[in-house]
PDB file of C-alpha atoms in Angstrom:
ATOM      1  CA  UNK A   1      93.206 122.630 128.170  1.00  0.00           C
ATOM      2  CA  UNK A   2      92.628 123.125 124.435  1.00  0.00           C
ATOM      3  CA  UNK A   3      95.395 122.384 121.941  1.00  0.00           C
ATOM      4  CA  UNK A   4      95.410 123.485 118.319  1.00  0.00           C
ATOM      5  CA  UNK A   5      96.458 121.141 115.548  1.00  0.00           C
ATOM      6  CA  UNK A   6      99.445 123.427 114.900  1.00  0.00           C
ATOM      7  CA  UNK A   7     100.596 122.963 118.515  1.00  0.00           C
ATOM      8  CA  UNK A   8     100.099 119.215 118.228  1.00  0.00           C
ATOM      9  CA  UNK A   9     102.158 119.158 115.023  1.00  0.00           C
ATOM     10  CA  UNK A  10     104.932 121.243 116.614  1.00  0.00           C
ATOM     11  CA  UNK A  11     105.126 118.813 119.546  1.00  0.00           C
ATOM     12  CA  UNK A  12     105.109 115.809 117.193  1.00  0.00           C
ATOM     13  CA  UNK A  13     108.085 117.206 115.280  1.00  0.00           C
ATOM     14  CA  UNK A  14     110.083 118.503 118.260  1.00  0.00           C
ATOM     15  CA  UNK A  15     113.579 117.042 118.284  1.00  0.00           C
ATOM     16  CA  UNK A  16     112.837 114.694 115.368  1.00  0.00           C
ATOM     17  CA  UNK A  17     114.930 114.603 112.220  1.00  0.00           C
ATOM     18  CA  UNK A  18     112.627 114.482 109.215  1.00  0.00           C
ATOM     19  CA  UNK A  19     114.520 113.337 106.123  1.00  0.00           C
ATOM     20  CA  UNK A  20     113.964 114.885 102.730  1.00  0.00           C
ATOM     21  CA  UNK A  21     113.245 112.719  99.701  1.00  0.00           C
ATOM     22  CA  UNK A  22     116.836 111.781  98.772  1.00  0.00           C
ATOM     23  CA  UNK A  23     117.751 110.907 102.359  1.00  0.00           C
ATOM     24  CA  UNK A  24     114.554 108.885 102.838  1.00  0.00           C
ATOM     25  CA  UNK A  25     115.274 107.007  99.614  1.00  0.00           C
ATOM     26  CA  UNK A  26     118.788 106.120 100.845  1.00  0.00           C
ATOM     27  CA  UNK A  27     117.472 105.070 104.285  1.00  0.00           C
ATOM     28  CA  UNK A  28     114.980 102.784 102.571  1.00  0.00           C
ATOM     29  CA  UNK A  29     117.166 101.312  99.832  1.00  0.00           C
ATOM     30  CA  UNK A  30     120.557 101.224 101.573  1.00  0.00           C
ATOM     31  CA  UNK A  31     119.906 101.208 105.324  1.00  0.00           C
ATOM     32  CA  UNK A  32     116.880  98.909 105.523  1.00  0.00           C
ATOM     33  CA  UNK A  33     114.338 101.412 106.821  1.00  0.00           C
ATOM     34  CA  UNK A  34     110.684 100.593 106.244  1.00  0.00           C
ATOM     35  CA  UNK A  35     109.142 103.144 103.908  1.00  0.00           C
ATOM     36  CA  UNK A  36     105.444 103.160 104.774  1.00  0.00           C
ATOM     37  CA  UNK A  37     102.809 104.993 102.754  1.00  0.00           C
ATOM     38  CA  UNK A  38      99.874 105.806 105.042  1.00  0.00           C
ATOM     39  CA  UNK A  39      97.637 107.493 102.457  1.00  0.00           C
ATOM     40  CA  UNK A  40      94.256 105.980 101.627  1.00  0.00           C
ATOM     41  CA  UNK A  41      93.855 104.169  98.305  1.00  0.00           C
ATOM     42  CA  UNK A  42      91.782 106.992  96.823  1.00  0.00           C
ATOM     43  CA  UNK A  43      94.553 109.518  97.471  1.00  0.00           C
ATOM     44  CA  UNK A  44      97.251 107.186  96.107  1.00  0.00           C
ATOM     45  CA  UNK A  45      95.012 106.701  93.072  1.00  0.00           C
ATOM     46  CA  UNK A  46      95.009 110.429  92.376  1.00  0.00           C
ATOM     47  CA  UNK A  47      98.617 111.281  93.308  1.00  0.00           C
ATOM     48  CA  UNK A  48     100.486 108.071  92.492  1.00  0.00           C
ATOM     49  CA  UNK A  49     102.589 105.920  94.773  1.00  0.00           C
ATOM     50  CA  UNK A  50     106.143 104.766  95.465  1.00  0.00           C
ATOM     51  CA  UNK A  51     106.883 101.393  93.861  1.00  0.00           C
ATOM     52  CA  UNK A  52     107.828  98.875  96.546  1.00  0.00           C
ATOM     53  CA  UNK A  53     106.827 101.016  99.515  1.00  0.00           C
ATOM     54  CA  UNK A  54     104.837  99.242 102.172  1.00  0.00           C
ATOM     55  CA  UNK A  55     101.230 100.480 102.196  1.00  0.00           C
ATOM     56  CA  UNK A  56      99.541 100.610 105.595  1.00  0.00           C
ATOM     57  CA  UNK A  57      96.677 103.049 105.691  1.00  0.00           C
ATOM     58  CA  UNK A  58      96.586 105.396 108.661  1.00  0.00           C
ATOM     59  CA  UNK A  59      93.526 103.862 110.290  1.00  0.00           C
ATOM     60  CA  UNK A  60      95.364 100.570 111.040  1.00  0.00           C
ATOM     61  CA  UNK A  61      98.958 101.783 111.318  1.00  0.00           C
ATOM     62  CA  UNK A  62      99.549 101.237 115.044  1.00  0.00           C
ATOM     63  CA  UNK A  63      98.002  97.757 114.953  1.00  0.00           C
ATOM     64  CA  UNK A  64     100.194  96.644 112.045  1.00  0.00           C
ATOM     65  CA  UNK A  65     103.500  98.044 113.335  1.00  0.00           C
ATOM     66  CA  UNK A  66     103.291  97.387 117.091  1.00  0.00           C
ATOM     67  CA  UNK A  67     105.904  94.632 117.645  1.00  0.00           C
ATOM     68  CA  UNK A  68     103.923  93.393 120.668  1.00  0.00           C
ATOM     69  CA  UNK A  69     100.551  93.462 118.910  1.00  0.00           C
ATOM     70  CA  UNK A  70      98.609  90.453 117.741  1.00  0.00           C
ATOM     71  CA  UNK A  71      97.751  92.147 114.404  1.00  0.00           C
ATOM     72  CA  UNK A  72     101.304  93.134 113.471  1.00  0.00           C
ATOM     73  CA  UNK A  73     102.839  92.495 110.073  1.00  0.00           C
ATOM     74  CA  UNK A  74     105.955  90.280 109.795  1.00  0.00           C
ATOM     75  CA  UNK A  75     108.187  93.318 109.197  1.00  0.00           C
ATOM     76  CA  UNK A  76     107.283  94.684 112.665  1.00  0.00           C
ATOM     77  CA  UNK A  77     110.177  92.768 114.148  1.00  0.00           C
ATOM     78  CA  UNK A  78     111.264  95.051 116.979  1.00  0.00           C
ATOM     79  CA  UNK A  79     111.241  98.484 118.529  1.00  0.00           C
ATOM     80  CA  UNK A  80     114.590  99.469 116.984  1.00  0.00           C
ATOM     81  CA  UNK A  81     113.193  99.222 113.442  1.00  0.00           C
ATOM     82  CA  UNK A  82     113.791 102.406 111.425  1.00  0.00           C
ATOM     83  CA  UNK A  83     110.528 103.588 109.853  1.00  0.00           C
ATOM     84  CA  UNK A  84     109.871 106.511 107.486  1.00  0.00           C
ATOM     85  CA  UNK A  85     106.188 107.351 107.067  1.00  0.00           C
ATOM     86  CA  UNK A  86     104.837 109.001 103.925  1.00  0.00           C
ATOM     87  CA  UNK A  87     101.626 110.953 103.506  1.00  0.00           C
ATOM     88  CA  UNK A  88     100.748 113.496 100.838  1.00  0.00           C
ATOM     89  CA  UNK A  89     102.539 116.580 102.166  1.00  0.00           C
ATOM     90  CA  UNK A  90     104.142 115.531 105.461  1.00  0.00           C
ATOM     91  CA  UNK A  91     101.555 116.633 108.014  1.00  0.00           C
ATOM     92  CA  UNK A  92      99.472 113.544 108.820  1.00  0.00           C
ATOM     93  CA  UNK A  93     102.658 111.470 108.738  1.00  0.00           C
ATOM     94  CA  UNK A  94     104.237 113.647 111.453  1.00  0.00           C
ATOM     95  CA  UNK A  95     101.290 112.984 113.768  1.00  0.00           C
ATOM     96  CA  UNK A  96     101.320 109.267 112.908  1.00  0.00           C
ATOM     97  CA  UNK A  97     105.074 109.048 113.542  1.00  0.00           C
ATOM     98  CA  UNK A  98     104.590 110.595 116.998  1.00  0.00           C
ATOM     99  CA  UNK A  99     101.967 107.940 117.753  1.00  0.00           C
ATOM    100  CA  UNK A 100     104.352 105.132 116.753  1.00  0.00           C
ATOM    101  CA  UNK A 101     107.118 106.639 118.896  1.00  0.00           C
ATOM    102  CA  UNK A 102     104.672 106.533 121.823  1.00  0.00           C
ATOM    103  CA  UNK A 103     104.373 102.781 121.183  1.00  0.00           C
ATOM    104  CA  UNK A 104     108.147 102.507 121.590  1.00  0.00           C
ATOM    105  CA  UNK A 105     109.125 102.576 117.905  1.00  0.00           C
ATOM    106  CA  UNK A 106     111.693 105.236 118.715  1.00  0.00           C
ATOM    107  CA  UNK A 107     113.316 105.317 115.246  1.00  0.00           C
ATOM    108  CA  UNK A 108     110.113 106.377 113.488  1.00  0.00           C
ATOM    109  CA  UNK A 109     110.093 109.603 111.502  1.00  0.00           C
ATOM    110  CA  UNK A 110     108.347 110.929 108.424  1.00  0.00           C
ATOM    111  CA  UNK A 111     109.221 112.255 104.997  1.00  0.00           C
ATOM    112  CA  UNK A 112     109.530 116.036 105.014  1.00  0.00           C
ATOM    113  CA  UNK A 113     107.185 117.245 102.275  1.00  0.00           C
ATOM    114  CA  UNK A 114     105.546 113.848 101.815  1.00  0.00           C
ATOM    115  CA  UNK A 115     104.844 112.088  98.549  1.00  0.00           C
ATOM    116  CA  UNK A 116     104.541 115.370  96.662  1.00  0.00           C
ATOM    117  CA  UNK A 117     108.152 116.280  97.600  1.00  0.00           C
ATOM    118  CA  UNK A 118     109.288 112.748  96.672  1.00  0.00           C
ATOM    119  CA  UNK A 119     107.657 113.060  93.264  1.00  0.00           C
ATOM    120  CA  UNK A 120     108.994 116.591  92.706  1.00  0.00           C
ATOM    121  CA  UNK A 121     112.521 115.301  93.482  1.00  0.00           C
ATOM    122  CA  UNK A 122     112.224 112.905  90.541  1.00  0.00           C
ATOM    123  CA  UNK A 123     112.339 109.761  92.662  1.00  0.00           C
ATOM    124  CA  UNK A 124     110.513 106.631  91.448  1.00  0.00           C
ATOM    125  CA  UNK A 125     106.712 106.787  91.356  1.00  0.00           C
ATOM    126  CA  UNK A 126     104.008 104.807  89.657  1.00  0.00           C
ATOM    127  CA  UNK A 127     100.270 105.209  89.173  1.00  0.00           C
ATOM    128  CA  UNK A 128      98.253 104.435  92.265  1.00  0.00           C
ATOM    129  CA  UNK A 129      95.390 101.985  92.501  1.00  0.00           C
ATOM    130  CA  UNK A 130      92.440 102.617  90.245  1.00  0.00           C
ATOM    131  CA  UNK A 131      89.418 103.893  92.071  1.00  0.00           C
ATOM    132  CA  UNK A 132      85.987 102.379  91.816  1.00  0.00           C
ATOM    133  CA  UNK A 133      84.541 102.613  88.347  1.00  0.00           C
ATOM    134  CA  UNK A 134      81.670 104.984  87.925  1.00  0.00           C
ATOM    135  CA  UNK A 135      78.579 103.800  86.184  1.00  0.00           C
ATOM    136  CA  UNK A 136      77.871 105.412  82.833  1.00  0.00           C
ATOM    137  CA  UNK A 137      74.187 104.584  83.149  1.00  0.00           C
ATOM    138  CA  UNK A 138      72.256 107.554  84.507  1.00  0.00           C
ATOM    139  CA  UNK A 139      70.474 106.836  87.729  1.00  0.00           C
ATOM    140  CA  UNK A 140      67.015 108.319  88.076  1.00  0.00           C
ATOM    141  CA  UNK A 141      66.026 109.560  91.483  1.00  0.00           C
ATOM    142  CA  UNK A 142      63.351 107.448  93.169  1.00  0.00           C
ATOM    143  CA  UNK A 143      59.755 108.568  92.843  1.00  0.00           C
ATOM    144  CA  UNK A 144      58.422 110.290  95.918  1.00  0.00           C
ATOM    145  CA  UNK A 145      56.137 108.145  98.037  1.00  0.00           C
ATOM    146  CA  UNK A 146      52.430 108.543  97.479  1.00  0.00           C
ATOM    147  CA  UNK A 147      50.785 110.679 100.097  1.00  0.00           C
ATOM    148  CA  UNK A 148      47.900 109.101 101.909  1.00  0.00           C
ATOM    149  CA  UNK A 149      44.795 110.949 103.052  1.00  0.00           C
ATOM    150  CA  UNK A 150      45.097 113.084 106.154  1.00  0.00           C
TER     151      UNK A 150
END
């Protein structure tokens, strides 16, 4: 059976409360929720980031937050831990949150609208990590190999 990404997203969000920026901020600052930015460094470099948010890129998220895993971070203290995931616009984070709920982290959700909604709401942001520096020296293409006799 084939599933579209839209169907997958609908299932991931079914019955899940997705807080908006102000509610996510309160959950993080007042209620002790982990606010986890799952965007890659390059994207955080372009868009900015949330000061103090925990950064765990998507490709290692389950390994770092699984309370039973050998590669977990110290904050992954139990399955009851409230977690709010942040991506750019709130799509990848919905799928990632569903994956963490499958691991038993039943209080995992994601920020509705993602980092862009957070920023638009005027909540704290800072510049993201600087990307790799580009060389200002022009690079010449290599010379083609000499052709031998045929």
